[in-house]
Amino acid sequence: MSDARHCWKCHADYPAETVVCVRCGVNLVTGADLAPKEDAEDPGPRGLVEHIADLTPGLLRPVVWIPALLLALGGWGVIGLGVVLAQSGAVLSGLPVAALGLILYAQSVVWMITGQFWLLHSALVEFQGRHWTIFVLGVFGPGLALLLALKFLAGHAVE
Ligand SMILES: [Zn+2]
Protein backbone atom coordinates (compact mmCIF):
# COMPACT_ATOMS: atom_id res chain seq x y z
CA MET A 1 0.00 0.00 0.00
CA SER A 2 3.05 2.29 -0.14
CA ASP A 3 2.02 3.59 -3.57
CA ALA A 4 -1.52 4.48 -2.42
CA ARG A 5 -2.26 8.19 -2.59
CA HIS A 6 -3.34 10.31 0.31
CA CYS A 7 -5.10 13.70 0.09
CA TRP A 8 -3.39 16.22 2.38
CA LYS A 9 -6.55 18.32 2.56
CA CYS A 10 -9.38 15.93 3.42
CA HIS A 11 -7.16 12.95 4.36
CA ALA A 12 -8.96 10.54 2.03
CA ASP A 13 -6.98 7.55 0.69
CA TYR A 14 -7.01 6.65 -3.01
CA PRO A 15 -5.51 3.93 -5.22
CA ALA A 16 -2.13 4.80 -6.73
CA GLU A 17 -3.57 5.61 -10.17
CA THR A 18 -5.95 8.29 -8.83
CA VAL A 19 -4.86 11.77 -9.90
CA VAL A 20 -7.44 14.12 -8.40
CA CYS A 21 -9.28 13.92 -5.07
CA VAL A 22 -12.97 13.89 -5.95
CA ARG A 23 -13.96 15.28 -2.55
CA CYS A 24 -11.99 18.50 -2.51
CA GLY A 25 -10.25 18.86 -5.87
CA VAL A 26 -6.63 18.43 -4.77
CA ASN A 27 -4.23 17.14 -7.42
CA LEU A 28 -2.82 14.08 -5.66
CA VAL A 29 0.32 14.05 -7.84
CA THR A 30 1.43 17.65 -7.51
CA GLY A 31 -0.47 18.50 -4.32
CA ALA A 32 -1.98 21.57 -5.99
CA ASP A 33 -5.38 22.67 -4.68
CA LEU A 34 -7.59 22.95 -7.76
CA ALA A 35 -10.71 24.01 -5.87
CA PRO A 36 -11.71 27.67 -6.28
CA LYS A 37 -10.71 29.92 -3.37
CA GLU A 38 -13.66 30.78 -1.18
CA ASP A 39 -12.11 33.90 0.33
CA ALA A 40 -11.51 35.54 -3.05
CA GLU A 41 -13.80 38.49 -2.26
CA ASP A 42 -11.83 39.79 0.71
CA PRO A 43 -12.08 43.59 0.22
CA GLY A 44 -8.78 44.84 1.68
CA PRO A 45 -7.53 48.44 1.29
CA ARG A 46 -8.14 48.48 -2.44
CA GLY A 47 -11.70 47.31 -1.84
CA LEU A 48 -12.17 50.18 0.61
CA VAL A 49 -11.13 52.77 -1.98
CA GLU A 50 -13.49 51.20 -4.50
CA HIS A 51 -16.23 51.28 -1.86
CA ILE A 52 -15.66 55.01 -1.29
CA ALA A 53 -15.48 55.59 -5.03
CA ASP A 54 -18.77 53.77 -5.37
CA LEU A 55 -20.53 55.71 -2.59
CA THR A 56 -19.05 59.19 -3.08
CA PRO A 57 -17.04 59.34 -6.31
CA GLY A 58 -16.53 63.08 -5.79
CA LEU A 59 -14.14 62.40 -2.89
CA LEU A 60 -11.64 60.85 -5.30
CA ARG A 61 -11.95 63.54 -7.97
CA PRO A 62 -10.13 66.79 -7.04
CA VAL A 63 -11.69 68.47 -10.09
CA VAL A 64 -14.99 68.05 -8.26
CA TRP A 65 -14.20 68.19 -4.56
CA ILE A 66 -12.07 71.35 -4.65
CA PRO A 67 -14.91 73.48 -6.12
CA ALA A 68 -17.34 71.57 -3.90
CA LEU A 69 -15.26 72.45 -0.82
CA LEU A 70 -15.11 76.13 -1.85
CA LEU A 71 -18.86 76.16 -2.45
CA ALA A 72 -19.45 74.49 0.93
CA LEU A 73 -17.32 77.16 2.66
CA GLY A 74 -19.18 79.87 0.73
CA GLY A 75 -22.48 78.30 1.73
CA TRP A 76 -21.47 78.27 5.40
CA GLY A 77 -20.35 81.89 5.05
CA VAL A 78 -23.78 82.85 3.72
CA ILE A 79 -25.46 80.85 6.51
CA GLY A 80 -23.31 82.72 9.04
CA LEU A 81 -24.28 86.03 7.46
CA GLY A 82 -27.96 85.05 7.70
CA VAL A 83 -27.56 84.10 11.37
CA VAL A 84 -25.82 87.41 12.11
CA LEU A 85 -28.62 89.31 10.32
CA ALA A 86 -31.29 87.37 12.21
CA GLN A 87 -29.58 87.98 15.55
CA SER A 88 -29.27 91.71 14.85
CA GLY A 89 -33.06 91.88 14.63
CA ALA A 90 -33.55 91.53 10.86
CA VAL A 91 -35.05 88.04 11.19
CA LEU A 92 -37.05 88.28 7.96
CA SER A 93 -33.87 89.14 6.05
CA GLY A 94 -31.65 86.71 7.90
CA LEU A 95 -33.71 83.56 7.43
CA PRO A 96 -33.84 83.63 3.60
CA VAL A 97 -30.11 84.40 3.49
CA ALA A 98 -29.39 81.44 5.78
CA ALA A 99 -31.66 79.23 3.65
CA LEU A 100 -29.77 80.32 0.52
CA GLY A 101 -26.52 79.37 2.23
CA LEU A 102 -27.95 75.98 3.13
CA ILE A 103 -28.94 75.42 -0.52
CA LEU A 104 -25.41 76.36 -1.66
CA TYR A 105 -23.98 73.93 0.87
CA ALA A 106 -26.44 71.18 -0.16
CA GLN A 107 -25.36 71.72 -3.77
CA SER A 108 -21.72 71.18 -2.78
CA VAL A 109 -22.68 67.95 -0.98
CA VAL A 110 -24.39 66.78 -4.20
CA TRP A 111 -21.18 67.35 -6.14
CA MET A 112 -19.21 65.37 -3.59
CA ILE A 113 -21.66 62.48 -3.67
CA THR A 114 -22.15 62.24 -7.42
CA GLY A 115 -18.64 63.22 -8.50
CA GLN A 116 -20.30 65.31 -11.19
CA PHE A 117 -21.50 68.87 -11.42
CA TRP A 118 -25.12 67.89 -11.19
CA LEU A 119 -27.56 70.60 -10.28
CA LEU A 120 -29.21 70.09 -6.92
CA HIS A 121 -32.65 69.68 -8.44
CA SER A 122 -31.79 67.02 -11.04
CA ALA A 123 -29.56 65.20 -8.55
CA LEU A 124 -32.41 64.86 -6.07
CA VAL A 125 -34.49 63.30 -8.83
CA GLU A 126 -31.76 60.82 -9.82
CA PHE A 127 -30.64 59.92 -6.31
CA GLN A 128 -30.84 56.32 -5.16
CA GLY A 129 -31.49 55.23 -1.58
CA ARG A 130 -27.88 55.21 -0.40
CA HIS A 131 -27.32 58.65 -1.98
CA TRP A 132 -30.18 60.02 0.09
CA THR A 133 -28.67 58.65 3.27
CA ILE A 134 -25.29 60.27 2.58
CA PHE A 135 -26.96 63.47 1.39
CA VAL A 136 -29.09 63.87 4.51
CA LEU A 137 -26.14 63.01 6.77
CA GLY A 138 -23.84 65.32 4.81
CA VAL A 139 -26.24 68.28 4.82
CA PHE A 140 -27.82 68.02 8.24
CA GLY A 141 -25.02 66.28 10.16
CA PRO A 142 -22.72 69.34 10.30
CA GLY A 143 -25.70 71.66 10.78
CA LEU A 144 -26.97 69.60 13.70
CA ALA A 145 -23.47 69.42 15.19
CA LEU A 146 -23.17 73.21 14.88
CA LEU A 147 -26.57 73.75 16.53
CA LEU A 148 -25.66 71.42 19.39
CA ALA A 149 -22.31 73.20 19.81
CA LEU A 150 -24.03 76.61 19.85
CA LYS A 151 -26.60 75.34 22.35
CA PHE A 152 -23.80 73.95 24.50
CA LEU A 153 -21.86 77.24 24.34
CA ALA A 154 -25.01 79.30 24.97
CA GLY A 155 -25.88 77.11 27.95
CA HIS A 156 -22.46 77.76 29.46
CA ALA A 157 -22.60 81.47 28.68
CA VAL A 158 -25.84 81.82 30.65
CA GLU A 159 -24.45 80.23 33.81
ZN1 LIG B 1 -9.29 15.55 -0.68
XYZ file of C-alpha atoms and ligand atoms in Angstrom:
160
model
C 0.000 0.000 0.000
C 3.045 2.286 -0.137
C 2.019 3.594 -3.565
C -1.515 4.484 -2.419
C -2.261 8.187 -2.593
C -3.342 10.306 0.308
C -5.104 13.695 0.092
C -3.386 16.220 2.385
C -6.553 18.318 2.560
C -9.381 15.925 3.418
C -7.162 12.948 4.358
C -8.958 10.538 2.026
C -6.983 7.554 0.687
C -7.008 6.651 -3.011
C -5.507 3.930 -5.224
C -2.129 4.804 -6.729
C -3.573 5.611 -10.166
C -5.947 8.291 -8.833
C -4.858 11.771 -9.902
C -7.440 14.121 -8.395
C -9.282 13.916 -5.069
C -12.971 13.893 -5.955
C -13.959 15.275 -2.548
C -11.986 18.500 -2.507
C -10.255 18.859 -5.866
C -6.634 18.427 -4.770
C -4.231 17.141 -7.424
C -2.821 14.079 -5.659
C 0.317 14.046 -7.844
C 1.426 17.655 -7.507
C -0.473 18.496 -4.323
C -1.979 21.574 -5.985
C -5.378 22.667 -4.679
C -7.587 22.949 -7.756
C -10.710 24.010 -5.867
C -11.707 27.670 -6.281
C -10.710 29.918 -3.373
C -13.659 30.777 -1.184
C -12.114 33.900 0.328
C -11.514 35.543 -3.052
C -13.801 38.486 -2.257
C -11.834 39.793 0.711
C -12.078 43.587 0.224
C -8.782 44.840 1.680
C -7.527 48.436 1.292
C -8.144 48.479 -2.443
C -11.704 47.312 -1.836
C -12.172 50.176 0.614
C -11.129 52.767 -1.979
C -13.492 51.201 -4.495
C -16.227 51.277 -1.859
C -15.657 55.014 -1.287
C -15.483 55.590 -5.034
C -18.774 53.774 -5.372
C -20.529 55.710 -2.592
C -19.054 59.191 -3.080
C -17.040 59.336 -6.310
C -16.531 63.081 -5.795
C -14.135 62.399 -2.887
C -11.637 60.847 -5.305
C -11.947 63.541 -7.972
C -10.127 66.785 -7.035
C -11.688 68.466 -10.086
C -14.988 68.049 -8.259
C -14.201 68.191 -4.561
C -12.070 71.354 -4.651
C -14.908 73.476 -6.115
C -17.341 71.571 -3.899
C -15.263 72.453 -0.823
C -15.110 76.125 -1.850
C -18.858 76.161 -2.447
C -19.447 74.488 0.926
C -17.317 77.161 2.658
C -19.177 79.874 0.733
C -22.482 78.302 1.729
C -21.469 78.272 5.402
C -20.347 81.893 5.055
C -23.775 82.855 3.716
C -25.455 80.849 6.509
C -23.309 82.719 9.038
C -24.281 86.032 7.455
C -27.961 85.047 7.700
C -27.564 84.099 11.370
C -25.824 87.414 12.115
C -28.616 89.306 10.321
C -31.285 87.365 12.210
C -29.578 87.980 15.549
C -29.266 91.706 14.849
C -33.059 91.877 14.630
C -33.547 91.530 10.857
C -35.050 88.045 11.194
C -37.046 88.280 7.959
C -33.868 89.136 6.045
C -31.649 86.714 7.896
C -33.709 83.559 7.433
C -33.844 83.632 3.596
C -30.110 84.401 3.490
C -29.390 81.441 5.781
C -31.658 79.233 3.646
C -29.771 80.319 0.516
C -26.519 79.373 2.230
C -27.952 75.980 3.130
C -28.941 75.415 -0.518
C -25.415 76.355 -1.660
C -23.983 73.932 0.872
C -26.443 71.182 -0.158
C -25.357 71.725 -3.770
C -21.720 71.175 -2.785
C -22.684 67.952 -0.981
C -24.392 66.775 -4.198
C -21.178 67.353 -6.138
C -19.209 65.372 -3.591
C -21.664 62.481 -3.666
C -22.147 62.245 -7.419
C -18.642 63.225 -8.497
C -20.300 65.307 -11.193
C -21.500 68.874 -11.424
C -25.117 67.889 -11.193
C -27.562 70.600 -10.280
C -29.206 70.088 -6.919
C -32.645 69.685 -8.444
C -31.789 67.019 -11.038
C -29.565 65.198 -8.552
C -32.415 64.863 -6.066
C -34.495 63.297 -8.835
C -31.757 60.824 -9.821
C -30.636 59.919 -6.314
C -30.845 56.318 -5.164
C -31.491 55.235 -1.584
C -27.882 55.212 -0.401
C -27.323 58.646 -1.982
C -30.180 60.022 0.085
C -28.670 58.648 3.269
C -25.293 60.265 2.576
C -26.958 63.474 1.386
C -29.091 63.870 4.513
C -26.142 63.014 6.767
C -23.843 65.322 4.807
C -26.238 68.282 4.817
C -27.817 68.015 8.237
C -25.023 66.275 10.156
C -22.716 69.344 10.297
C -25.703 71.665 10.777
C -26.967 69.598 13.698
C -23.469 69.416 15.186
C -23.174 73.208 14.880
C -26.567 73.748 16.526
C -25.656 71.420 19.395
C -22.311 73.196 19.808
C -24.031 76.610 19.853
C -26.605 75.339 22.348
C -23.802 73.950 24.496
C -21.862 77.237 24.340
C -25.012 79.298 24.971
C -25.885 77.111 27.950
C -22.463 77.760 29.460
C -22.598 81.470 28.685
C -25.843 81.820 30.654
C -24.446 80.226 33.809
Zn -9.289 15.545 -0.684
